[in-house]
Short mmCIF file of C-alpha atoms in Angstrom, two decimals:
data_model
loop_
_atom_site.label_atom_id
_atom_site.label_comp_id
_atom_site.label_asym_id
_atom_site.label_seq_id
_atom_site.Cartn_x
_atom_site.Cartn_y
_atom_site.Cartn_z
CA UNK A 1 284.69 112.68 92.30
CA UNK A 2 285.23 115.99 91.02
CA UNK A 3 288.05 117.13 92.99
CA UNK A 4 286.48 119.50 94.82
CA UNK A 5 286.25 120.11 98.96
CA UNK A 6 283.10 120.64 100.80
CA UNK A 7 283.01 122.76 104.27
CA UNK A 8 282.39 120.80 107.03
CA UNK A 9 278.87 122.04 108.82
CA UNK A 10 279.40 123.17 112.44
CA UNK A 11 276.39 122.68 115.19
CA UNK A 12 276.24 124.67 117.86
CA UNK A 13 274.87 123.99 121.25
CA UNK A 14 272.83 126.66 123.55
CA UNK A 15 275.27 127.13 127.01
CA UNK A 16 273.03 128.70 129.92
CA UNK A 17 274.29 131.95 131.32
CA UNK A 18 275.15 132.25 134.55
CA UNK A 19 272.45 133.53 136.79
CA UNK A 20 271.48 133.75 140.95
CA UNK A 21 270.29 131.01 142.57
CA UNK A 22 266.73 130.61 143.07
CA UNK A 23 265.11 130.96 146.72
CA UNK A 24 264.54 128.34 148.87
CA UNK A 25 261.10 126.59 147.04
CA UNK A 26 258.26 126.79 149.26
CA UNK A 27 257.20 123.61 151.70
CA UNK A 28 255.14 120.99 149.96
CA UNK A 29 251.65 121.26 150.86
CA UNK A 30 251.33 118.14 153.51
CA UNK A 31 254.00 119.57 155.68
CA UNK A 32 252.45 123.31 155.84
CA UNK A 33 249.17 121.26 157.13
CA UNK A 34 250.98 119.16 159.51
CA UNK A 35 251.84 122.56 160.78
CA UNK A 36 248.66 123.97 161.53
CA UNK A 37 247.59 120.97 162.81
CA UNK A 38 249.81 121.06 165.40
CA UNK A 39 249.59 124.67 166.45
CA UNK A 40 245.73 124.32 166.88
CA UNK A 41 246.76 121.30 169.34
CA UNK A 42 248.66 123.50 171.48
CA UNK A 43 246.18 126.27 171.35
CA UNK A 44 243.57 123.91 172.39
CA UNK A 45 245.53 122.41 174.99
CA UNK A 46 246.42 126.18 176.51
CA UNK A 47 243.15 127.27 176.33
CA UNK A 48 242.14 124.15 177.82
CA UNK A 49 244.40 124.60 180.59
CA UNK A 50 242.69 127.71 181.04
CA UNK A 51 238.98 127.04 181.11
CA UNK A 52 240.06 124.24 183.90
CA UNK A 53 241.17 126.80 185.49
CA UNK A 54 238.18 129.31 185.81
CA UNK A 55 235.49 126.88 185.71
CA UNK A 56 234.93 126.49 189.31
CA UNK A 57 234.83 130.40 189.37
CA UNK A 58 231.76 130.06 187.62
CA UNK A 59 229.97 128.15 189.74
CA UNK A 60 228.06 129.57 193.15
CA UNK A 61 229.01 129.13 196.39
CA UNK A 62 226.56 127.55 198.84
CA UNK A 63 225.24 130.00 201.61
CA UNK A 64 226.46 129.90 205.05
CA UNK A 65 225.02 127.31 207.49
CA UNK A 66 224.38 127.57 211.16
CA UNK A 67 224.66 125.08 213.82
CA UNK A 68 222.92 125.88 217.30
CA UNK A 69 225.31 124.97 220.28
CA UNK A 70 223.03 126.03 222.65
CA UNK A 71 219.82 123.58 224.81
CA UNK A 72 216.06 124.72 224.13
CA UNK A 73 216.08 124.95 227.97
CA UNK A 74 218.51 125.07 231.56
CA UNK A 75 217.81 124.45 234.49
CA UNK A 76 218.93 126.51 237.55
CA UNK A 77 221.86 124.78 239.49
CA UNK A 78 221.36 123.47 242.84
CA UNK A 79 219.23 121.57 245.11
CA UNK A 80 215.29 122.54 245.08
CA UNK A 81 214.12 124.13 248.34
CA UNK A 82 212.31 122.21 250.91
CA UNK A 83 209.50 124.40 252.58
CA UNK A 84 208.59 124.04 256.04
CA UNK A 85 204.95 122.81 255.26
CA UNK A 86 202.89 121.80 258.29
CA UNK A 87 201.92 117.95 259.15
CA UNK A 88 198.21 118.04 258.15
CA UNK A 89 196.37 120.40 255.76
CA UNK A 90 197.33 121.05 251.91
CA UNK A 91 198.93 123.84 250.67
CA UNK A 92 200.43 125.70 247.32
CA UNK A 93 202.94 128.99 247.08
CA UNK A 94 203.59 130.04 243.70
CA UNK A 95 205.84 133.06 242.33
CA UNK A 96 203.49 134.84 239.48
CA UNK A 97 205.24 134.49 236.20
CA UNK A 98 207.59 131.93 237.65
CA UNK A 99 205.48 128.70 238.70
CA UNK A 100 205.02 126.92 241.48
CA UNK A 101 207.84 127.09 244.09
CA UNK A 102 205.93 124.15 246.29
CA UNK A 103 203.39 122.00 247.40
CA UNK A 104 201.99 119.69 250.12
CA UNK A 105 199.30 117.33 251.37
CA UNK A 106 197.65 116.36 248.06
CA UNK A 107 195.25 117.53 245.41
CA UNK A 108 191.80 116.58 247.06
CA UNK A 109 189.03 119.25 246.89
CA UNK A 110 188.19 120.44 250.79
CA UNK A 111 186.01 122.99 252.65
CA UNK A 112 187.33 125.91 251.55
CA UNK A 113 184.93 128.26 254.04
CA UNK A 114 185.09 132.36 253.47
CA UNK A 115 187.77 131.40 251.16
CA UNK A 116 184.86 131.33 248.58
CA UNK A 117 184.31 135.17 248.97
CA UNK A 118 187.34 135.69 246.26
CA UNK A 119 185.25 134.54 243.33
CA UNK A 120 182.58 135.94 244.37
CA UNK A 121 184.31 139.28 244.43
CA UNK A 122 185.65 138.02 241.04
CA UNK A 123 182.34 137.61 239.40
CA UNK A 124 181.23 140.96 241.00
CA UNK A 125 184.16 142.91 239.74
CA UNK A 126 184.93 141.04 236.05
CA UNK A 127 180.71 141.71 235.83
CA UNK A 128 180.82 145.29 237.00
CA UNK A 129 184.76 146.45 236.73
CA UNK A 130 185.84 149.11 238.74
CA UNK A 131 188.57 151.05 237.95
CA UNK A 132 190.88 152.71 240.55
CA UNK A 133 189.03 154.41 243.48
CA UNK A 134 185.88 153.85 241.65
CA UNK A 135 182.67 153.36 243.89
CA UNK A 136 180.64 151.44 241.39
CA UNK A 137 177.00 151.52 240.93
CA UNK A 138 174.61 151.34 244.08
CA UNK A 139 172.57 148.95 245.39
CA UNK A 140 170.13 148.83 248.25
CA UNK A 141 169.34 146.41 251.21
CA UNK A 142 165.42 145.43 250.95
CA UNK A 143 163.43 144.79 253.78
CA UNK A 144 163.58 140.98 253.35
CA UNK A 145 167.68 140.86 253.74
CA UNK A 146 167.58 143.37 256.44
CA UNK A 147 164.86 140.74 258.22
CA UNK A 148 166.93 138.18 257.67
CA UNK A 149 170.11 139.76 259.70
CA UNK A 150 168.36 138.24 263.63
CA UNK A 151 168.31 135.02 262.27
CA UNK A 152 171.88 134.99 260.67
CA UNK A 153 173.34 136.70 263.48
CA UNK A 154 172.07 133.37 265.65
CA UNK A 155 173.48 131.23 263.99
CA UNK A 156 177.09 132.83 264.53
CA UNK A 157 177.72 133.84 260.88
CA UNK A 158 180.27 136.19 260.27
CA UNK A 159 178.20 139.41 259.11
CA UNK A 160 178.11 143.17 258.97
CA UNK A 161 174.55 145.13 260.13
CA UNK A 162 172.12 145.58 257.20
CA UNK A 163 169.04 147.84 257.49
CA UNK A 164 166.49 148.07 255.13
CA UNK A 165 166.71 150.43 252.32
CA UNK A 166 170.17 151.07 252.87
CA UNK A 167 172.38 151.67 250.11
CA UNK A 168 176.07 150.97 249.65
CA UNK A 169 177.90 150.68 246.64
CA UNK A 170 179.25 147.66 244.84
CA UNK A 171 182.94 148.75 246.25
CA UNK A 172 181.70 149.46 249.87
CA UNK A 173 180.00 145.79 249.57
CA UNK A 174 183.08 143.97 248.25
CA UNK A 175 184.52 145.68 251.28
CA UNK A 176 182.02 144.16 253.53
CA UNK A 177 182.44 140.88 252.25
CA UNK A 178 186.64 141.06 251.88
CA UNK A 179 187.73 142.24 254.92
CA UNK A 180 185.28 141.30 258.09
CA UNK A 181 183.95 138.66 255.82
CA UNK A 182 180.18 139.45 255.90
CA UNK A 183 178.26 136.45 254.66
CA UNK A 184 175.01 138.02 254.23
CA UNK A 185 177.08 140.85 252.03
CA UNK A 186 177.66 137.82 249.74
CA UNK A 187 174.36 136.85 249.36
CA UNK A 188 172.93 140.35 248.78
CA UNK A 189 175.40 141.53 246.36
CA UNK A 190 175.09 137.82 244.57
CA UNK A 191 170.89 138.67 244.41
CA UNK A 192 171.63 142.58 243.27
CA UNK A 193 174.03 140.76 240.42
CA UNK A 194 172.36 137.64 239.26
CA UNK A 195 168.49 137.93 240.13
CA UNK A 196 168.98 134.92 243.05
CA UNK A 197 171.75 133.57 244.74
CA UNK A 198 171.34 129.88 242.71
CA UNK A 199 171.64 132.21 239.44
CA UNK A 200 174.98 133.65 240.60
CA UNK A 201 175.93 130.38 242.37
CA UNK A 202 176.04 129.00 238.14
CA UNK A 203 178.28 132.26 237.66
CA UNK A 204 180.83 131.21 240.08
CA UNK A 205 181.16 127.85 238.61
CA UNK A 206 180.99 128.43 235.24
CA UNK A 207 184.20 131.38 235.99
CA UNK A 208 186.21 128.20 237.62
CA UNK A 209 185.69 126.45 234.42
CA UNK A 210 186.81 128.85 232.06
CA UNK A 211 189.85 129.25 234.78
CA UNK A 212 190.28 125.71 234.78
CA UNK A 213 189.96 125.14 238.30
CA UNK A 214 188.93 121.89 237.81
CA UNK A 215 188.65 120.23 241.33
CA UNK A 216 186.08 123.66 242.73
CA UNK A 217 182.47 123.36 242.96
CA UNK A 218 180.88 126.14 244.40
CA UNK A 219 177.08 125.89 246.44
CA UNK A 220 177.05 129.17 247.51
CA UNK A 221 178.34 132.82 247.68
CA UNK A 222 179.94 132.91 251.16
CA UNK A 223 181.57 129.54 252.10
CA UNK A 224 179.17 128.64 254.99
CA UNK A 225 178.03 126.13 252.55
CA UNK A 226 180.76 122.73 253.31
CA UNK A 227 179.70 121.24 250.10
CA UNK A 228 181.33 124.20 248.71
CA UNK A 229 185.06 122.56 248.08
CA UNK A 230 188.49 123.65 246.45
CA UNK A 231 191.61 122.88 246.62
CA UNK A 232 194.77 125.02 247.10
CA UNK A 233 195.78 124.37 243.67
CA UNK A 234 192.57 125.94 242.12
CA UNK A 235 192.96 128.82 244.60
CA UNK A 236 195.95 130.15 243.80
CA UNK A 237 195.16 129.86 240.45
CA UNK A 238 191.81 132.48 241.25
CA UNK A 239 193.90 134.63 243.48
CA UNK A 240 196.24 134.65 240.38
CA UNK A 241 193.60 136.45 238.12
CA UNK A 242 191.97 137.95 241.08
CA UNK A 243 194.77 140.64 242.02
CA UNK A 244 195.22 141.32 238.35
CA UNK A 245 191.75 143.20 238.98
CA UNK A 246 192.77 146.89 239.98
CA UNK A 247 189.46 147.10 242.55
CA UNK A 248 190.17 143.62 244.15
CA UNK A 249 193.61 144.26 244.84
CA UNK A 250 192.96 147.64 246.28
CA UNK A 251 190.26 146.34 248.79
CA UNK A 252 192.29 143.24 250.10
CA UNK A 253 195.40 145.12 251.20
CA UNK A 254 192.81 147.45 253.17
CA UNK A 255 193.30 146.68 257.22
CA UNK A 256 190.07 148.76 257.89
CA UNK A 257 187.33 150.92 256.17
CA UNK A 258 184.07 152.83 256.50
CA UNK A 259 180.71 151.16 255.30
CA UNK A 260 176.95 152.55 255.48
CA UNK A 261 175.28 151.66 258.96
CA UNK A 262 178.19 148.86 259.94
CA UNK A 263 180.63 151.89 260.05
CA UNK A 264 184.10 151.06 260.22
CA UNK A 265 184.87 147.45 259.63
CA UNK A 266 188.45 145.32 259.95
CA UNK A 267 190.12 142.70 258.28
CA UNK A 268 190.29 139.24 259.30
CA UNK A 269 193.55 138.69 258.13
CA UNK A 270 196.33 139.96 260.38
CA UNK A 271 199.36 139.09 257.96
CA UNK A 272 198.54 142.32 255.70
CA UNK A 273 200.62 145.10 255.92
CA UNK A 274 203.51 142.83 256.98
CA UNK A 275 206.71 140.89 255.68
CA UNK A 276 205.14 142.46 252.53
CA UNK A 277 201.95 140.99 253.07
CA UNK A 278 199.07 142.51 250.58
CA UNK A 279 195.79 140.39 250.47
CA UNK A 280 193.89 138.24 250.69
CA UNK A 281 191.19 136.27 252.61
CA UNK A 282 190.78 134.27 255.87
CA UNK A 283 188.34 131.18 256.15
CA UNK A 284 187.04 128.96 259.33
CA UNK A 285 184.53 126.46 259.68
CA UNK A 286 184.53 123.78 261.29
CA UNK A 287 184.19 121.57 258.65
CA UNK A 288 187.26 123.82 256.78
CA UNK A 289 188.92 124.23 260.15
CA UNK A 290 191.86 127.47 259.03
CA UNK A 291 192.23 128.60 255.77
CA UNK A 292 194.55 131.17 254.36
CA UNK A 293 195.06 132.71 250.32
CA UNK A 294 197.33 135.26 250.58
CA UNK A 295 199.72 137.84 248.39
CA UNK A 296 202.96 139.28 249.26
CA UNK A 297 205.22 141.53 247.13
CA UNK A 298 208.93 140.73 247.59
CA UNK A 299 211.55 142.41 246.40
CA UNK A 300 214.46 140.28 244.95
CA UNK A 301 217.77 141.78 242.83
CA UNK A 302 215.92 144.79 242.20
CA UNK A 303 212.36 143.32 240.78
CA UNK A 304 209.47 143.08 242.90
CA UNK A 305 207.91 140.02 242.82
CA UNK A 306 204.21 138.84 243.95
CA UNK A 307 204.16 135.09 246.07
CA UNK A 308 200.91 133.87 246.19
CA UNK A 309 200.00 130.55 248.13
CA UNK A 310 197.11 128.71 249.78
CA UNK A 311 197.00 126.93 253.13
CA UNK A 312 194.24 124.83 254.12
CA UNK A 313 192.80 122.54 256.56
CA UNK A 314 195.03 123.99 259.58
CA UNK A 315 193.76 122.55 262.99
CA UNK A 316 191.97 124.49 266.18
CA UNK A 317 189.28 124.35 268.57
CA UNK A 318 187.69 127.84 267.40
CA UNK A 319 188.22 130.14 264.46
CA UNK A 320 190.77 132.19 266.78
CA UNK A 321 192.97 129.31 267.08
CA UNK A 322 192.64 128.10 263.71
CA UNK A 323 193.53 131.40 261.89
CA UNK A 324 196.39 131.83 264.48
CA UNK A 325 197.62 128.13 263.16
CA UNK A 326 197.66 129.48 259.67
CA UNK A 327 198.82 132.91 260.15
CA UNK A 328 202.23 131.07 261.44
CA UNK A 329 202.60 128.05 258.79
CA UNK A 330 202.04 130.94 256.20
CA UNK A 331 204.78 133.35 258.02
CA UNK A 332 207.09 130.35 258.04
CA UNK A 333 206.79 129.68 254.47
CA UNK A 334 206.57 133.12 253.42
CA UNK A 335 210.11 133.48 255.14
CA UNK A 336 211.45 130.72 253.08
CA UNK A 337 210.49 131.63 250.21
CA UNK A 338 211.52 134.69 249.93
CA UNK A 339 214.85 133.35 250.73
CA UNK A 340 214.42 131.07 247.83
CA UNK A 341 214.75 133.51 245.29
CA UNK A 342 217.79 134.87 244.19
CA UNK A 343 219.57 136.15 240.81
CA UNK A 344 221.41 133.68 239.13
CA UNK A 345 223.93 133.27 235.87
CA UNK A 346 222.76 130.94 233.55
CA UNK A 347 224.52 132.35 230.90
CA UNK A 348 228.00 133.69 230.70
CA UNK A 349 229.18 136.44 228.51
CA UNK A 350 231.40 135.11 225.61
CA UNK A 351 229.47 131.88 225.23
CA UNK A 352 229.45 129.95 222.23
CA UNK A 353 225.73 129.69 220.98
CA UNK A 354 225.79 128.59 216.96
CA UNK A 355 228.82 127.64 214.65
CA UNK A 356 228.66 129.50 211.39
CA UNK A 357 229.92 127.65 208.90
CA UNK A 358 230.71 128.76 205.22
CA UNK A 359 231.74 127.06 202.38
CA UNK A 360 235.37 125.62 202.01
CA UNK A 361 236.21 125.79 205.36
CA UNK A 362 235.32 129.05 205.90
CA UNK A 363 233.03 129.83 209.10
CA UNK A 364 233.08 131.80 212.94
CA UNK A 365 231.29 131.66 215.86
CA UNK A 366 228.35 133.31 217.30
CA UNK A 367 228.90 134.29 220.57
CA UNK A 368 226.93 136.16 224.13
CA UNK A 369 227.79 140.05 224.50
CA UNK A 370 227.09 139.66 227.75
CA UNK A 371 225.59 137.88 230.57
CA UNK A 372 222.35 136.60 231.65
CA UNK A 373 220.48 136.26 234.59
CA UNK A 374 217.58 135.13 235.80
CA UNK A 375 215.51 135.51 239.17
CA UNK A 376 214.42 131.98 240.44
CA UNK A 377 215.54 129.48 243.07
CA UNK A 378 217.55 125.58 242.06
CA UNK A 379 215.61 123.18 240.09
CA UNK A 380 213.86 125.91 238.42
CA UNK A 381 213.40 125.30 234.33
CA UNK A 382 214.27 127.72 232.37
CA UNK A 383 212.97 128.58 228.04
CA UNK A 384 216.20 129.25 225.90
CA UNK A 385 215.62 130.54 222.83
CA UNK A 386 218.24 132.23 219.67
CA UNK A 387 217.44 134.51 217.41
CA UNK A 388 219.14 133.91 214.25
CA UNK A 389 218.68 135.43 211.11
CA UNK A 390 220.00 135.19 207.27
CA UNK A 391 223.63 134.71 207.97
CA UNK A 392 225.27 137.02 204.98
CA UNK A 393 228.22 135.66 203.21
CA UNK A 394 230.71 138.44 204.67
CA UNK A 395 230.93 139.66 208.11
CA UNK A 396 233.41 141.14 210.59
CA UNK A 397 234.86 140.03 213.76
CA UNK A 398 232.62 141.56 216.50
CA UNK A 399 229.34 142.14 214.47
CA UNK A 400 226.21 142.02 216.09
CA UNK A 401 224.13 138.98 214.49
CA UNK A 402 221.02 137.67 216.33
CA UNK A 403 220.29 137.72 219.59
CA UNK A 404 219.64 135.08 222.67
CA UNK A 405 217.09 135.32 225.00
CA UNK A 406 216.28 133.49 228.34
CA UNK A 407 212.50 133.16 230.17
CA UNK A 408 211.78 132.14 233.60
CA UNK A 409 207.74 131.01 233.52
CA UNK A 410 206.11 133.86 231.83
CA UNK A 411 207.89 136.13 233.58
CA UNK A 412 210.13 138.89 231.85
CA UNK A 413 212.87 137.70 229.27
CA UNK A 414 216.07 138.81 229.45
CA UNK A 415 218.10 139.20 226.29
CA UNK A 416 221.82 140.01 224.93
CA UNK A 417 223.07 140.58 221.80
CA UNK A 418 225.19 137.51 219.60
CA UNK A 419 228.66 138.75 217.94
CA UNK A 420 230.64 137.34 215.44
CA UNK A 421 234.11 136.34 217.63
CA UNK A 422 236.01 136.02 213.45
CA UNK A 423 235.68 137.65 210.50
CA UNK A 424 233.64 135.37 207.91
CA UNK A 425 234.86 135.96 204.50
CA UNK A 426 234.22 134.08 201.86
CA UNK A 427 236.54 131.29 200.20
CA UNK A 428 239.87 133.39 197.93
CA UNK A 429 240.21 132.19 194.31
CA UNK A 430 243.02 130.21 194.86
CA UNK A 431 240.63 128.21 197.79
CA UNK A 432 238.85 127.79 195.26
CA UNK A 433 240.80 126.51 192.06
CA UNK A 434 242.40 124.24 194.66
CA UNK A 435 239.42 122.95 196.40
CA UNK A 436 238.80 121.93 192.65
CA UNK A 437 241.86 120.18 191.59
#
């Protein structure tokens, strides 16, 4: 060793300086997704919430319904009249537009006598109409009618004095034949019409068969003729249609008039003029015995009103008594009748006629703005029919909606108007949601 002294070698070591502390190091990546995870959940469950919530909204409502609360018909309270018919014969009185009030002794076709003069004014005047006051066409009397008139006269027909060439018009004839009840009138204006009496003899029955009188056969223009049968039924359905001709109804209310070479003629039947009495023919045979159609105008509440009824078949020794018989059974029944009729309420104001119903509960009431009446007597049926239309979805308490209307027969309705007694909204959005959950 040479003695001498090496320096020791020093290492040094690197101290960091002090510096700031880093910030917080960001999340690791699975918690950050964990995150969004769960905030999508709640979104989805809020929006969720949500679209419960409205999706009823988008759905339509169903349209109102209606429910009818009233009959299709009613019936007038009370107990039906009884008429004071006679024991023997057959009779009908009927209310035009109404029906048939009442009835008795059957449906069998009898001798109906003169009574068959009203179609055969029929056929005249539906063949050649005549309007108001009209005289018609003219026709004259040859010399083999006028001939005939001796012979007739024998016999004891009813007639009115025919020369030959004599001319009368078709409304001076119908006169002849409506009011003193001239059978050889019939024939002559049946020949003047038809060619021959058979000819206009098919007329007359083929007319009942297009009326439907189906229990008439006619034989011959005037009635002298028994095989010539009807029954009251058929008859009041041909006086029916027979005053609903302007000419016919004119002549039959006549108590006299002036013809060519007969001069002034009357009518057989005594009732007219009275008790509102306007029409329309006597009939007496013996076979018949008395026979009556007749028309009377009443007035009831304010609205006139024609009765027309048959009686047949009433007993007497001569065609005095007879007609007398059924000029009183007819008086009688007239009277009662009349009283029959009256106004009555069948419907109240403020009734309930149809429940409107909406949806969820929703819904009001249609009900009558006012009363209705109708001119009848007990027992009669009477049509009920509502109006209704598209119920809309909104409406207010008291709006007119519809309409109900009653009908006697074919007589004339009577109406009032239907009103809402609610409002009818539809259902809120809370009803709604709700009605949902």
């Amino acid at each position: 060793m040479d003695g001498s002294t090496e320096a020791p070698t020093v290492v040094f070591s690197r101290i960091p300086s002090a510096t700031p502390a880093p910030p917080n190091p960001p999340q690791p990546r699975r918690r950050r997704k964990g995150l969004l995870f769960s905030s999508l959940l709640t979104l989805a469950v809020v929006l969720g919430g949500g679209l419960f919530t409205v999706a009823p909204l988008r759905h339509p409502l169903p349209g109102p319904t209606v429910e009818l609360a009233m009959p299709v018909s009613l019936t007038i309270p009370g107990k039906t009249p009884k008429l004071p018919w006679p024991k023997s014969g057959q009779g009908v009185i009927a209310v035009s537009g109404l029906g048939t009030l009442g009835s008795f002794g059957g449906n069998k076709p009898v001798p109906i006598a003169s009574v068959t003069k009203v179609m055969t004014a029929y056929v005249i005047l539906t063949e050649h109409p005549l309007k108001a006051g009209e005289q018609g066409p003219t026709l004259t009397v040859s010399a083999e009618q006028a001939a005939a008139y001796p012979g007739e006269r024998a016999r004891g027909e009813s007639l009115v004095k025919v020369e030959a060439g004599e001319e009368i018009t078709v409304r001076q004839a119908l006169q002849a034949v409506l009011l003193p009840s001239a059978n050889n009138m019939a024939r002559i204006l049946a020949a003047w019409d038809s060619g021959s009496v058979d000819a206009f003899v098919d007329k007359m029955n083929a007319a009942a068969e297009e009326l439907g009188m189906t229990d008439t056969h006619y034989t011959d223009p005037s009635g002298l003729d028994p095989d010539t049968v009807s029954t009251a039924k058929d008859q009041v359905i041909l006086a029916t249609k027979a005053m609903a001709l302007p000419a016919f109804a004119e002549i039959v209310k006549q108590k006299t008039a002036v013809i060519p070479v007969a001069g002034e003629v009357k009518n057989y039947n005594e009732l007219v003029g009275h008790n509102g009495v306007v029409g329309i023919k006597t009939g007496s045979t013996d076979e018949a015995l008395g026979c009556l159609v007749f028309a009377a105008v009443v007035t009831v509440a304010g609205r006139k009103l024609t009765v027309v009824g048959a009686v047949f078949g009433q007993p007497g020794a001569q065609t005095p008594e007879q007609l007398d018989r059924v000029f009183a059974v007819t008086r009688t029944v007239l009277r009662s009748t009349t009283k029959a009729l009256a106004p009555h309420t069948l419907v109240e104001a403020g009734r309930d006629v149809a429940t409107v119903r909406g949806p969820l509960g929703t819904g009001t009431t249609l009900r009558t703005a006012e009363k209705l009446e109708v001119v009848g007597w007990p027992g009669l049926k009477v049509k009920v029919e509502a109006q209704l239309p598209a119920v809309p979805t909104r409406m207010a308490a008291g709006t007119a909606h519809g309409q109900l209307t009653i009908q006697a027969g074919t007589g004339k309705p009577t109406k009032t108007a239907l009103k809402t007694s609610s409002d009818l909204v539809p259902p809120s959005v809370w009803q709604r949601i709700r009605h949902h959950r």
